[in-house]
mmCIF file of C-alpha atoms and ligand atoms in Angstrom:
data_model
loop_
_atom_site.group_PDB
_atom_site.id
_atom_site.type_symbol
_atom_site.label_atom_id
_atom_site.label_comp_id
_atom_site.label_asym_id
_atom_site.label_seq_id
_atom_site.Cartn_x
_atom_site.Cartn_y
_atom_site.Cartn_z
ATOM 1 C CA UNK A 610 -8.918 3.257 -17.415
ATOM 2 C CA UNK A 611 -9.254 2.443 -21.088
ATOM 3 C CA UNK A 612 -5.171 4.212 -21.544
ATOM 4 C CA UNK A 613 -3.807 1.211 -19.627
ATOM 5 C CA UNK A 614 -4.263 -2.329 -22.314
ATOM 6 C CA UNK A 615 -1.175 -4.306 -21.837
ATOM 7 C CA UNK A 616 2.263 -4.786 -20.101
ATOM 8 C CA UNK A 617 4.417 -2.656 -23.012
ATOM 9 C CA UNK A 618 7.120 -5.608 -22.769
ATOM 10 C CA UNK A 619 7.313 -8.756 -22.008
ATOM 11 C CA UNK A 620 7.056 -9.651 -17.959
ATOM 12 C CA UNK A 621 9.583 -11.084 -16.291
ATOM 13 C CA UNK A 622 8.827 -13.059 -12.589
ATOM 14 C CA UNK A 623 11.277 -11.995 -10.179
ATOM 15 C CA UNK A 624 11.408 -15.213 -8.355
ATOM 16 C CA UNK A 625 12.270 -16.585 -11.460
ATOM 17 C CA UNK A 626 15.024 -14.597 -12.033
ATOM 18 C CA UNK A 627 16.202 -15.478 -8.346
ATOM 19 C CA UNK A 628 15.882 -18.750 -8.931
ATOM 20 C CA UNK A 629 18.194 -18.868 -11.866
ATOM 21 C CA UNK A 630 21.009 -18.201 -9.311
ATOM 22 C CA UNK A 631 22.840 -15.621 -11.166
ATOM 23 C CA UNK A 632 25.158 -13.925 -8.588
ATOM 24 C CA UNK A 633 24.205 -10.742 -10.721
ATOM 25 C CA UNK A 634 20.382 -8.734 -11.218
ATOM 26 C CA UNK A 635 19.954 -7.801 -14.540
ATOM 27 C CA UNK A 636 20.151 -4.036 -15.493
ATOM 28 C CA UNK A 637 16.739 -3.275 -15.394
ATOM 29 C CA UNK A 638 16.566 -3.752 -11.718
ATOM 30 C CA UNK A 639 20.504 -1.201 -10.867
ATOM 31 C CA UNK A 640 18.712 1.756 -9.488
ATOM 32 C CA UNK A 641 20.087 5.096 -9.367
ATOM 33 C CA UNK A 642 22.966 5.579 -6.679
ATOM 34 C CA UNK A 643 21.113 8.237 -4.648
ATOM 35 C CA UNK A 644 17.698 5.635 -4.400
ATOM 36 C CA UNK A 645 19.933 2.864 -3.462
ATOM 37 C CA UNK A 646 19.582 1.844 0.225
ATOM 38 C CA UNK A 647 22.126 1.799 2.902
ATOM 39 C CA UNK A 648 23.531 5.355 1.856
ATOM 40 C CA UNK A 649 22.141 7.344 4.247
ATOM 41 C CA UNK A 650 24.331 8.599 7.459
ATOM 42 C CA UNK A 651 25.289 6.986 10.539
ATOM 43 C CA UNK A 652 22.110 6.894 12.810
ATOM 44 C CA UNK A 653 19.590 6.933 10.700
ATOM 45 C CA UNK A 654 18.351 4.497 11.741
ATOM 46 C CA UNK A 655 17.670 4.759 15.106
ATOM 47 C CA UNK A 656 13.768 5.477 16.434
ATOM 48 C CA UNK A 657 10.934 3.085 15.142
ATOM 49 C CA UNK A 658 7.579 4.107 14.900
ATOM 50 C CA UNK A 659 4.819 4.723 16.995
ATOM 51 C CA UNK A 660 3.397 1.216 19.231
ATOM 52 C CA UNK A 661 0.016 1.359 19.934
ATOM 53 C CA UNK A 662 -2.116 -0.683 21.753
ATOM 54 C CA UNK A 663 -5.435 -0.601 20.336
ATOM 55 C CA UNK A 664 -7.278 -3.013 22.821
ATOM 56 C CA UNK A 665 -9.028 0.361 23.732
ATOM 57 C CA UNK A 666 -10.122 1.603 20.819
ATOM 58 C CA UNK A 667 -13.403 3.119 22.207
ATOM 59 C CA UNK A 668 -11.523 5.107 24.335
ATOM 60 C CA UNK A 669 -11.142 8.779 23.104
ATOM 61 C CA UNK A 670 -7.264 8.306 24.646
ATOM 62 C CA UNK A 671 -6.667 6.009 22.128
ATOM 63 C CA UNK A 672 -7.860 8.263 19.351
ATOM 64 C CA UNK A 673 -5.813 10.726 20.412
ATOM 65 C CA UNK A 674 -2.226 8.836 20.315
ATOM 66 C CA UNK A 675 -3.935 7.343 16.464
ATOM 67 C CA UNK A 676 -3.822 11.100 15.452
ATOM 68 C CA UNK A 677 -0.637 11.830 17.009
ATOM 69 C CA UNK A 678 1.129 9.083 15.328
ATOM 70 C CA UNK A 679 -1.367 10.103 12.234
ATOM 71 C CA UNK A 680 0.423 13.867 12.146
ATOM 72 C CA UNK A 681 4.370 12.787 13.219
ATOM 73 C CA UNK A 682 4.984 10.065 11.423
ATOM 74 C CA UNK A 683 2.109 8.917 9.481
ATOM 75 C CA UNK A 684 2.538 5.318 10.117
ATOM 76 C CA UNK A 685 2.479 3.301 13.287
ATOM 77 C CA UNK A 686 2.638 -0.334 14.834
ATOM 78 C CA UNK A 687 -1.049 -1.989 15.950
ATOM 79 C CA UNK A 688 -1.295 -4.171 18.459
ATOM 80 C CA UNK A 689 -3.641 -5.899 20.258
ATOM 81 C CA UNK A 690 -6.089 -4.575 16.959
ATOM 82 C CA UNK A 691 -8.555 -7.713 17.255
ATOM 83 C CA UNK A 692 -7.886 -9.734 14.603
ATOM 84 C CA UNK A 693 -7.073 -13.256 15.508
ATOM 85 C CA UNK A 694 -3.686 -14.501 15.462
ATOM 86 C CA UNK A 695 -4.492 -17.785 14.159
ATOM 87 C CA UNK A 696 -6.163 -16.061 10.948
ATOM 88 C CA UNK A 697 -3.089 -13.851 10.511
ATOM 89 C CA UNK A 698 -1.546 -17.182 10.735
ATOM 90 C CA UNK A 699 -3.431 -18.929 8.090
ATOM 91 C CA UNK A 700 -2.813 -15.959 5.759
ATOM 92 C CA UNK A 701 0.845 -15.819 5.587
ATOM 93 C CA UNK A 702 0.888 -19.877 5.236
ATOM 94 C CA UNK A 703 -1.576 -19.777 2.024
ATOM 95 C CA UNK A 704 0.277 -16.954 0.093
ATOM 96 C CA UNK A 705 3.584 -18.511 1.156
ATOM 97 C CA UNK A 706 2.043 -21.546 -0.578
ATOM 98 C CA UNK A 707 0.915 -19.653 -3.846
ATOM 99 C CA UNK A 708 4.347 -18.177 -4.565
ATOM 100 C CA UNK A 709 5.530 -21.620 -3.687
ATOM 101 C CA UNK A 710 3.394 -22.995 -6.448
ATOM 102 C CA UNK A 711 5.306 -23.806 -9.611
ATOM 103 C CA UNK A 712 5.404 -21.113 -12.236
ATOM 104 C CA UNK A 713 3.199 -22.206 -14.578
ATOM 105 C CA UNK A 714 0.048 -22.638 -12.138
ATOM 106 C CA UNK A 715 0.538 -19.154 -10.730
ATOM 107 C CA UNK A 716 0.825 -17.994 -14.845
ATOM 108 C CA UNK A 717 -3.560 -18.631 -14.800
ATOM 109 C CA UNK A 718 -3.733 -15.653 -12.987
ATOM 110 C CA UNK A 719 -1.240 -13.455 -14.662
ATOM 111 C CA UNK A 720 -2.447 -9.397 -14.569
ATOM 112 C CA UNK A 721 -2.587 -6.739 -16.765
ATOM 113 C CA UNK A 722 -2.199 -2.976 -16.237
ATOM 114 C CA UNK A 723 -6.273 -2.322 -17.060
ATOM 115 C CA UNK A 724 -7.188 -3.927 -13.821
ATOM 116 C CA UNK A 725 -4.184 -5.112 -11.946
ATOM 117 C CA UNK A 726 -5.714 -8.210 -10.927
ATOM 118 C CA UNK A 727 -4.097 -11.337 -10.229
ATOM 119 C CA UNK A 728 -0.358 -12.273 -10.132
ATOM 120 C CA UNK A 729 1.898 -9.668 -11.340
ATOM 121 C CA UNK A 730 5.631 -8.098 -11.548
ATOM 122 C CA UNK A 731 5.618 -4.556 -12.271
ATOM 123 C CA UNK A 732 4.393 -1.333 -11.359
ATOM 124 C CA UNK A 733 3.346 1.367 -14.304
ATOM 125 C CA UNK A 734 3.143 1.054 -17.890
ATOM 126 C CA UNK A 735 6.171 2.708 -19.379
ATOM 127 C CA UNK A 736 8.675 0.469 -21.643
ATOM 128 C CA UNK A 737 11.833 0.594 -20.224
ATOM 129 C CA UNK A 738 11.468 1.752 -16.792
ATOM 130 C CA UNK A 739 13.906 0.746 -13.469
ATOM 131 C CA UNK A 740 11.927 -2.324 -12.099
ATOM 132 C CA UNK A 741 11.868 -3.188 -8.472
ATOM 133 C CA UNK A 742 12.774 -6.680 -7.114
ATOM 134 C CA UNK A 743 9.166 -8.157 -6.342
ATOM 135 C CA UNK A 744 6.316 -10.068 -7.784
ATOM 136 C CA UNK A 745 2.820 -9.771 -6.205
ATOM 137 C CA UNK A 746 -0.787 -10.704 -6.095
ATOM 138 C CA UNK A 747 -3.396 -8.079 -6.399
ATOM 139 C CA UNK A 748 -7.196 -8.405 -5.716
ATOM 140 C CA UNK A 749 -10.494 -6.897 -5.296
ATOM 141 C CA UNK A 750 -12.478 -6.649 -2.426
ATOM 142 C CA UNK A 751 -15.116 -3.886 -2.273
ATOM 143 C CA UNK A 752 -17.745 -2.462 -3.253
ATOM 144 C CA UNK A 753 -19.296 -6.276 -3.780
ATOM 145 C CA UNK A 754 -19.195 -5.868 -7.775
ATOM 146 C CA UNK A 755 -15.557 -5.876 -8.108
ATOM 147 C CA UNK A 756 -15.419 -9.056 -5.487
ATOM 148 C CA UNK A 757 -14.726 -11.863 -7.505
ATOM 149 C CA UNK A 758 -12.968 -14.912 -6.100
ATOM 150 C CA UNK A 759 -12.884 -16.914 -9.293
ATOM 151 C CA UNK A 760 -10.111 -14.190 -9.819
ATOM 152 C CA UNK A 761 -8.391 -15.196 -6.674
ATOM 153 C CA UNK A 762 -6.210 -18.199 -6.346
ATOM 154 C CA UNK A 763 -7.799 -22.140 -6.483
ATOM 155 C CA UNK A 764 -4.888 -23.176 -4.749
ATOM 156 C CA UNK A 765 -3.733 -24.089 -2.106
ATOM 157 C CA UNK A 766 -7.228 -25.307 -1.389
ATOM 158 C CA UNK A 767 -8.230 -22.675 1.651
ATOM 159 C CA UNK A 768 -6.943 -20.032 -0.324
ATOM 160 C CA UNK A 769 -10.323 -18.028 -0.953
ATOM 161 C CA UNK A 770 -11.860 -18.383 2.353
ATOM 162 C CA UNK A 771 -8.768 -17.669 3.603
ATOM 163 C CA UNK A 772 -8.621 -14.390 1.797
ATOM 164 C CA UNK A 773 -12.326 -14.137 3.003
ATOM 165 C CA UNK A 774 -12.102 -14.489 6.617
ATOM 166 C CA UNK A 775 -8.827 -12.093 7.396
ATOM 167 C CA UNK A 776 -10.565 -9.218 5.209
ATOM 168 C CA UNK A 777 -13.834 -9.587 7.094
ATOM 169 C CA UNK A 778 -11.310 -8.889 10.321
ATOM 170 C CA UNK A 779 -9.363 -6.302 8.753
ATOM 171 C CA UNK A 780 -12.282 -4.068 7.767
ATOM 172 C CA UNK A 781 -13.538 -4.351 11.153
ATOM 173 C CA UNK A 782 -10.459 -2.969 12.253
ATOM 174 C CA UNK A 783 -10.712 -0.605 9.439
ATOM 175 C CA UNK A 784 -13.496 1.193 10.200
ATOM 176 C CA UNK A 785 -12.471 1.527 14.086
ATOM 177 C CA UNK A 786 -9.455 3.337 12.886
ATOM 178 C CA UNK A 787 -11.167 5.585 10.670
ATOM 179 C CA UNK A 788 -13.138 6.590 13.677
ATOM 180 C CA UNK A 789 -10.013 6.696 15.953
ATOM 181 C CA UNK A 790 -8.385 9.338 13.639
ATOM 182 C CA UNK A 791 -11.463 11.402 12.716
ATOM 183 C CA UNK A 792 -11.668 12.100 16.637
ATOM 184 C CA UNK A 793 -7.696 12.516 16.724
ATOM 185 C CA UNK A 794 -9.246 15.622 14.093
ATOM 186 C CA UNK A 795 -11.001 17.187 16.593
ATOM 187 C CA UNK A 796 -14.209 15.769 14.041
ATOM 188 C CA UNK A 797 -17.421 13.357 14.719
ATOM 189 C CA UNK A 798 -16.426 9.891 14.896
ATOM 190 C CA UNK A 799 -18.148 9.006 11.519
ATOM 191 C CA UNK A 800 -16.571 11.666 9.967
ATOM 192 C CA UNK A 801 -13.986 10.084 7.973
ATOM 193 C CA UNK A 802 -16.450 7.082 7.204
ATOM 194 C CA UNK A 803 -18.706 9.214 5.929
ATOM 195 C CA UNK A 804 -16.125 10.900 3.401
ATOM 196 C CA UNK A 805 -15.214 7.572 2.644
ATOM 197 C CA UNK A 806 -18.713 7.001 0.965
ATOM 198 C CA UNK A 807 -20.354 5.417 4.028
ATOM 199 C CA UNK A 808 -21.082 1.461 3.384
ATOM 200 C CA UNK A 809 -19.724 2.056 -0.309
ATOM 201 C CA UNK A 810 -16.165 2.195 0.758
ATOM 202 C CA UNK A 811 -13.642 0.064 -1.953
ATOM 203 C CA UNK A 812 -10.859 -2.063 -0.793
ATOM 204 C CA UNK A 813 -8.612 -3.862 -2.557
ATOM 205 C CA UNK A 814 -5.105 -6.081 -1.445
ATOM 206 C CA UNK A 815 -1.902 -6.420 -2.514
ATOM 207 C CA UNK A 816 0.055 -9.814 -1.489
ATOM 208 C CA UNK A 817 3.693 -8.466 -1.935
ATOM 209 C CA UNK A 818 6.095 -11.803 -2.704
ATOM 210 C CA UNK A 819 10.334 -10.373 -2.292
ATOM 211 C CA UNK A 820 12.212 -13.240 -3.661
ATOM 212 C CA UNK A 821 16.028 -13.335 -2.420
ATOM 213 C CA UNK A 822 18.587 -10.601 -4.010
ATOM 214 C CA UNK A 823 21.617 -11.195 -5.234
ATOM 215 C CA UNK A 824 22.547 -7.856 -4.788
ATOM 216 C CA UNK A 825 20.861 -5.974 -2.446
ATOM 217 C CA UNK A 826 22.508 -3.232 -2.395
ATOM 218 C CA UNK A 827 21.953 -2.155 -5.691
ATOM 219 C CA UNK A 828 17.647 -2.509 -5.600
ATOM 220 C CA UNK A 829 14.979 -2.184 -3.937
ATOM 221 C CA UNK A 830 11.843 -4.482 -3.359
ATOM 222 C CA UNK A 831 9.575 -1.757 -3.611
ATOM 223 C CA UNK A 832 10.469 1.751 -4.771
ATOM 224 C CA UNK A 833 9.742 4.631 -2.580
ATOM 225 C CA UNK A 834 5.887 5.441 -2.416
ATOM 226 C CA UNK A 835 3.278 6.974 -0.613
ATOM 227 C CA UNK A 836 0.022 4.855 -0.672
ATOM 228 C CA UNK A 837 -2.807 6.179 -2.943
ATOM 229 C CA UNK A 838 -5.507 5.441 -1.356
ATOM 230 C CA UNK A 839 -7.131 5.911 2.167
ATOM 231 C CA UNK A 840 -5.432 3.684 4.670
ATOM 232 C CA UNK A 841 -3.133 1.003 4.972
ATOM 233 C CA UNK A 842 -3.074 -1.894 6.717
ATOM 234 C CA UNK A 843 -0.146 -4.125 6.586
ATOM 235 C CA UNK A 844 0.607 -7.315 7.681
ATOM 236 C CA UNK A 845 4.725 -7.139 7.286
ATOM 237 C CA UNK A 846 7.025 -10.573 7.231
ATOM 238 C CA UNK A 847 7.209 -11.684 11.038
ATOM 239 C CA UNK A 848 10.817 -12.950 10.512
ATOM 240 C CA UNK A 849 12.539 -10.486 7.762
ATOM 241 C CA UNK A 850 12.445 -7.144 8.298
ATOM 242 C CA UNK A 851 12.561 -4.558 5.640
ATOM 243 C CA UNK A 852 9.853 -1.939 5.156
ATOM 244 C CA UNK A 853 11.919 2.065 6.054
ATOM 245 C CA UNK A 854 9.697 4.584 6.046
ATOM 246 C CA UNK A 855 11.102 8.387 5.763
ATOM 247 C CA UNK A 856 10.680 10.222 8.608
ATOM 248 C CA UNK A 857 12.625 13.873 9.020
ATOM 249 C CA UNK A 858 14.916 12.760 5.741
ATOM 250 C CA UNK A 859 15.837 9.561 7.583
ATOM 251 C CA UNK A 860 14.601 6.005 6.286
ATOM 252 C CA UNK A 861 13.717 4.468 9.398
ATOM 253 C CA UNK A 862 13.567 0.078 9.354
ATOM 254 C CA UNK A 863 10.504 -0.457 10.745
ATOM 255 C CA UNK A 864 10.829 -3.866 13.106
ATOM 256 C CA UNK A 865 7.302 -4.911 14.192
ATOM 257 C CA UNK A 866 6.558 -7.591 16.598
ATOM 258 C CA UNK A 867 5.147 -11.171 15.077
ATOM 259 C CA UNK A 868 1.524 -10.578 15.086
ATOM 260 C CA UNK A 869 1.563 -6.373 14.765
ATOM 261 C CA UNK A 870 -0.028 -4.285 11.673
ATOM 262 C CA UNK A 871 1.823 -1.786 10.471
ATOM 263 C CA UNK A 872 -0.680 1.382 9.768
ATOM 264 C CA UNK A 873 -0.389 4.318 7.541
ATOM 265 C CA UNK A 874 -2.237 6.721 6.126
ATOM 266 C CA UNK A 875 -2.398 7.207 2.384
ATOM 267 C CA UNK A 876 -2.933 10.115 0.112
ATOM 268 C CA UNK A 877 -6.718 10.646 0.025
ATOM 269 C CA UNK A 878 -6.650 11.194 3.976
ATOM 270 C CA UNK A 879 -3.898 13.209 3.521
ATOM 271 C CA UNK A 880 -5.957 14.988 0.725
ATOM 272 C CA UNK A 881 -9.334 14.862 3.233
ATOM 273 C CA UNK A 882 -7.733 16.102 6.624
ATOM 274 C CA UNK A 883 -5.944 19.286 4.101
ATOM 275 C CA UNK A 884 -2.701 17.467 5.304
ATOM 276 C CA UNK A 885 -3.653 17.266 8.795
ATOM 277 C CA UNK A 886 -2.854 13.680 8.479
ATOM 278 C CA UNK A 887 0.202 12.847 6.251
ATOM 279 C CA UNK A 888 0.677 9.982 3.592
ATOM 280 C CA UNK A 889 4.366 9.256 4.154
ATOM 281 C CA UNK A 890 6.713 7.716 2.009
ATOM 282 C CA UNK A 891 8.199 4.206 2.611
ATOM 283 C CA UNK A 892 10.275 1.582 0.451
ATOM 284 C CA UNK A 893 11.043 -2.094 0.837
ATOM 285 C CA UNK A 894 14.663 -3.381 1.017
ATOM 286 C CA UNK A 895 15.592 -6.441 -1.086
ATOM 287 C CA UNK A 896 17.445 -9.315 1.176
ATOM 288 C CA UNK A 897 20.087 -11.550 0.136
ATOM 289 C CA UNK A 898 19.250 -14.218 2.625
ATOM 290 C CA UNK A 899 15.771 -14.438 2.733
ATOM 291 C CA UNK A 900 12.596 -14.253 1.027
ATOM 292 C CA UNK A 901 9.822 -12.110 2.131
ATOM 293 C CA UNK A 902 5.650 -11.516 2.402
ATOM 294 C CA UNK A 903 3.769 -8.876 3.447
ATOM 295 C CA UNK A 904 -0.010 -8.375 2.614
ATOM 296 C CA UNK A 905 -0.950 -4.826 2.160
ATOM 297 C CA UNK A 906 -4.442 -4.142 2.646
ATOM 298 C CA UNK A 907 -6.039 -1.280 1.258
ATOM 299 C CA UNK A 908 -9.391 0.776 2.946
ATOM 300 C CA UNK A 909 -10.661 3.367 0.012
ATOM 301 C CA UNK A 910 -12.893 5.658 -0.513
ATOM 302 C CA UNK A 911 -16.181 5.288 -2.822
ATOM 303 C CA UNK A 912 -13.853 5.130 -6.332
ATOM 304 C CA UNK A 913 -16.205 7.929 -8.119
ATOM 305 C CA UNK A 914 -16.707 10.588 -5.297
ATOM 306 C CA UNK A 915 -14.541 13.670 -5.860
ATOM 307 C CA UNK A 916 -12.058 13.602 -2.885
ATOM 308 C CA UNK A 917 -11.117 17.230 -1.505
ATOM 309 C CA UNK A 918 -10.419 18.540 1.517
ATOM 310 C CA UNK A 919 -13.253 18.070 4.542
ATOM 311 C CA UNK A 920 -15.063 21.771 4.712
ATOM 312 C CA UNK A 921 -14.858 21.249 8.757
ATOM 313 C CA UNK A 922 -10.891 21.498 8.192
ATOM 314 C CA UNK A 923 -10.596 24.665 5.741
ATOM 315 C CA UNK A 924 -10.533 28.022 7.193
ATOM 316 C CA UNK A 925 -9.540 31.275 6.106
ATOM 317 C CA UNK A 926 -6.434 30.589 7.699
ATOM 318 C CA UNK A 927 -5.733 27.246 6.707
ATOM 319 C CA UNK A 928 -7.349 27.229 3.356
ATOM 320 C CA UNK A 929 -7.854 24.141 1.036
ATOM 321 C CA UNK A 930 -4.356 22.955 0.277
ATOM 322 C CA UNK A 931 -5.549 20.559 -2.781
ATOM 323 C CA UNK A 932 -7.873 20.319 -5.568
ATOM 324 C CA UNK A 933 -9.956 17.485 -5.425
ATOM 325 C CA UNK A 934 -10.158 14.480 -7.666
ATOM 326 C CA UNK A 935 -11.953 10.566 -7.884
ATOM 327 C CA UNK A 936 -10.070 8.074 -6.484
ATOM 328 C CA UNK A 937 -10.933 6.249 -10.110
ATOM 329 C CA UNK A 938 -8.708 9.062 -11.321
ATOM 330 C CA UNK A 939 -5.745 9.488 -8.761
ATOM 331 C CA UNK A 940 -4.997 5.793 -8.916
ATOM 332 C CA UNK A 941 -4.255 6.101 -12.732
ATOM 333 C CA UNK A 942 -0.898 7.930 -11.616
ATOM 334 C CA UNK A 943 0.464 5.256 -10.001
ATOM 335 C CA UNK A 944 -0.890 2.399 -12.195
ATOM 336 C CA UNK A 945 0.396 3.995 -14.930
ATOM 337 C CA UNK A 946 3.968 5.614 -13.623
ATOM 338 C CA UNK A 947 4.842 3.164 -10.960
ATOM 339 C CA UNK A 948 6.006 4.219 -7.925
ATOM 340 C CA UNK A 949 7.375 8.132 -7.515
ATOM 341 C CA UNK A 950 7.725 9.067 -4.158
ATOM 342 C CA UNK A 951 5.184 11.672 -3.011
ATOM 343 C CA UNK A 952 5.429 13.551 -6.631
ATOM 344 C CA UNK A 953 1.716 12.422 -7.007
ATOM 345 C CA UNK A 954 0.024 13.988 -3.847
ATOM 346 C CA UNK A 955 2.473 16.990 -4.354
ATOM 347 C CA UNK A 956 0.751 17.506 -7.814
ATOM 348 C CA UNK A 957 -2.589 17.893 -6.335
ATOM 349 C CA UNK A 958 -1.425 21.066 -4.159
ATOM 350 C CA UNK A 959 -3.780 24.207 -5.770
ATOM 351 C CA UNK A 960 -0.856 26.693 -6.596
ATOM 352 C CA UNK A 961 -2.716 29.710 -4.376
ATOM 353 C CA UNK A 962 -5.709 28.106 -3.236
ATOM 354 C CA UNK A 963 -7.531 31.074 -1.972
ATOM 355 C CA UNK A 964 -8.153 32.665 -5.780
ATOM 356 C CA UNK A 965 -6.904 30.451 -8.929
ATOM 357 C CA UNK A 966 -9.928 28.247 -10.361
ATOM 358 C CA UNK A 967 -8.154 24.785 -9.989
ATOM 359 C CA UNK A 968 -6.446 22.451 -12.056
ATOM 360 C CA UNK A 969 -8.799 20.295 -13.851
ATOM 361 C CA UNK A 970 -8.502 17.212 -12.798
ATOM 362 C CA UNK A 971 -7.381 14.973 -16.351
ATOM 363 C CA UNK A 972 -4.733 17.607 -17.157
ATOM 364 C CA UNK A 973 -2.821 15.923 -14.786
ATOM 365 C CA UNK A 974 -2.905 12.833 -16.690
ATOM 366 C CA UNK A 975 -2.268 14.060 -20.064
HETATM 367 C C1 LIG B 871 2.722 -1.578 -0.401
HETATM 368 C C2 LIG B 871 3.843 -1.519 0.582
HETATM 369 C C3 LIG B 871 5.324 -2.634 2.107
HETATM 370 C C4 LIG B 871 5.866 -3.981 2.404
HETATM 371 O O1 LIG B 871 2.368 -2.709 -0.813
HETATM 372 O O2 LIG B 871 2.196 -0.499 -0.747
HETATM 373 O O3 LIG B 871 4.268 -0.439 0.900
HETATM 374 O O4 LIG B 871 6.455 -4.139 3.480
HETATM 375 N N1 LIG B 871 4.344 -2.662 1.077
HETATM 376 O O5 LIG B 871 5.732 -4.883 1.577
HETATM 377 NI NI1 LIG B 872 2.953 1.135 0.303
#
């Protein structure tokens, strides 16, 4: 990860830019007329994504609907997934309180592209690029070496064990879902876990902070993406919607209920199930009313094991579909580029899998 040393200008904080109350956004942040929101026709709109109820996750019923929702749409709504509301709660009210911090408290923590840790503003390293219209907080949380909560915020005061307690819930959840969809495969219930790297499974969090827009219409919060890594769980704002996720060349608004996840699958199942399971893409509106939080939480697999696609899944006729590749070294795309749609996954795809010696993995990179 030595390629990525600093920020290659100068970073600006979104919310400070919101704050300045200029009825304009600055250049940087005008996207391109055909990735601006709100251009897509009538009815577009309409159908939201999977709900499912996971009170019975042990059931093999429930697994099944997990891998429906896995294969249509690649994203659906949790409920009733087991984690207390009062700790989803106590979660929203301490990062509400960190952005809420004055600027130059949250400035102890500021990030930098070699890890990505801490409080940051950008995406990708290249000078110049179209920014999106939201700071964040990024952290480690797995495998225990990375897990450092000097490098999470001292304030507000329950901040850490905050952090602590709701992603000791969420990988509970986390590895009942893996099982959920590896049986939705037709596979063993540890099957997924076990690709994952069994107990050395990585996770990491993003705290996603959308200050109010001026102009909405001409930005997004978050560019469109597919997720690099394994699964997502997110916790979106209970009062301000704006996550779309593309489903049959639509951008759907997804509008979950107060205390619901919002689950999707990321590129290395996608990559492990030989696309059985797809890693959709999904943006985030800006709002010119209201400011917004989500907390994306992010289940991994082991960062050095070479992720291809599950043997129990290729066939002669449905042969390997991608070449595999470290999670250590597919997150470099992203961290280095920014967000790009599904261009990253798409790269992956062996040209004719059945004969051509695949595409080393760094020439991707270079
Ligand atoms: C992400 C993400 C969506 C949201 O952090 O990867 O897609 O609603 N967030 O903030
Ligand atoms: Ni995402």
């Amino acid at each position: 990860m030595d390629c990525l040393g600093e920020w290659p200008e100068p970073v600006r904080r979104v919310q400070a830019i919101a704050e300045s109350g200029s009825p304009v956004i600055p250049e940087r942040y005008i996207k391109p007329l055909s990735e601006r929101p709100g251009l897509e026709p009538a009815g577009s709109e309409l159908g939201s994504v999977p709900v499912i109820d996971l009170g019975a996750l042990r059931d093999g019923e429930v697994g099944l609907k997990v891998g429906e929702a896995c294969r249509e749409w690649g994203f659906f709504e949790a409920v009733n997934h087991g984690v207390p509301n009062e700790v989803i709660e106590r979660m929203r009210e301490v990062w509400r309180g960190f952005f809420a911090l004055p600027l130059h408290l949250k400035q102890e923590y500021a990030n930098n592209p070699k890890t990505y840790e801490g409080y940051g503003s950008r995406l990708g390293v290249e000078k110049g690029a179209l920014l999106d219209w939201g700071d964040y907080y990024f952290l480690n949380l797995l495998p225990p070496a990375l897990n450092d909560p000097m490098k999470w915020p001292a304030l507000p005061a329950n901040c850490r064990e905050t952090i602590q307690e709701y992603s000791e819930h969420v990988l509970r959840l986390c590895k009942a879902l893996l099982k959920a969809m590896s049986l939705g495969l037709g596979l063993r219930e540890y099957y997924l876990q076990e690709a994952f790297g069994g107990d050395d499974v990585g996770s990491c969090m993003r705290i996603n902070f959308y200050p109010k827009c001026p102009q909405p219409e001409l930005t997004l919060g978050l560019s469109s993406h597919s997720d690099p890594g394994g699964l997502t769980v997110l916790l979106p704002d209970e009062r301000v919607k704006g996550l779309q996720v593309r489903h049959r060349d639509s951008w759907v608004t997804v509008s979950p209920g107060p205390h619901s996840f919002i689950i999707n699958i990321g590129d290395q199942i996608q990559v492990m199930t030989n696309a059985g399971y797809k890693s959709v893409e999904h943006r985030v509106m800006a709002n010119s009313v209201l400011e917004r939080l989500s907390v994306a939480f992010f289940y991994n697999p082991k960062s050095d094991l070479l992720i291809g696609p599950a043997p129990d899944l290729v066939a002669p006729d449905s042969p390997a579909l991608y070449s595999p590749m470290t999670f250590d070294q597919y997150r470099l795309f992203i961290r280095q580029r920014g967000p790009r749609g599904k261009s990253q996954v798409q790269s992956l795809e062996s040209k004719s899998p059945a004969s051509s010696p695949r595409t080393p993995p760094n020439k991707l990179f270079s």
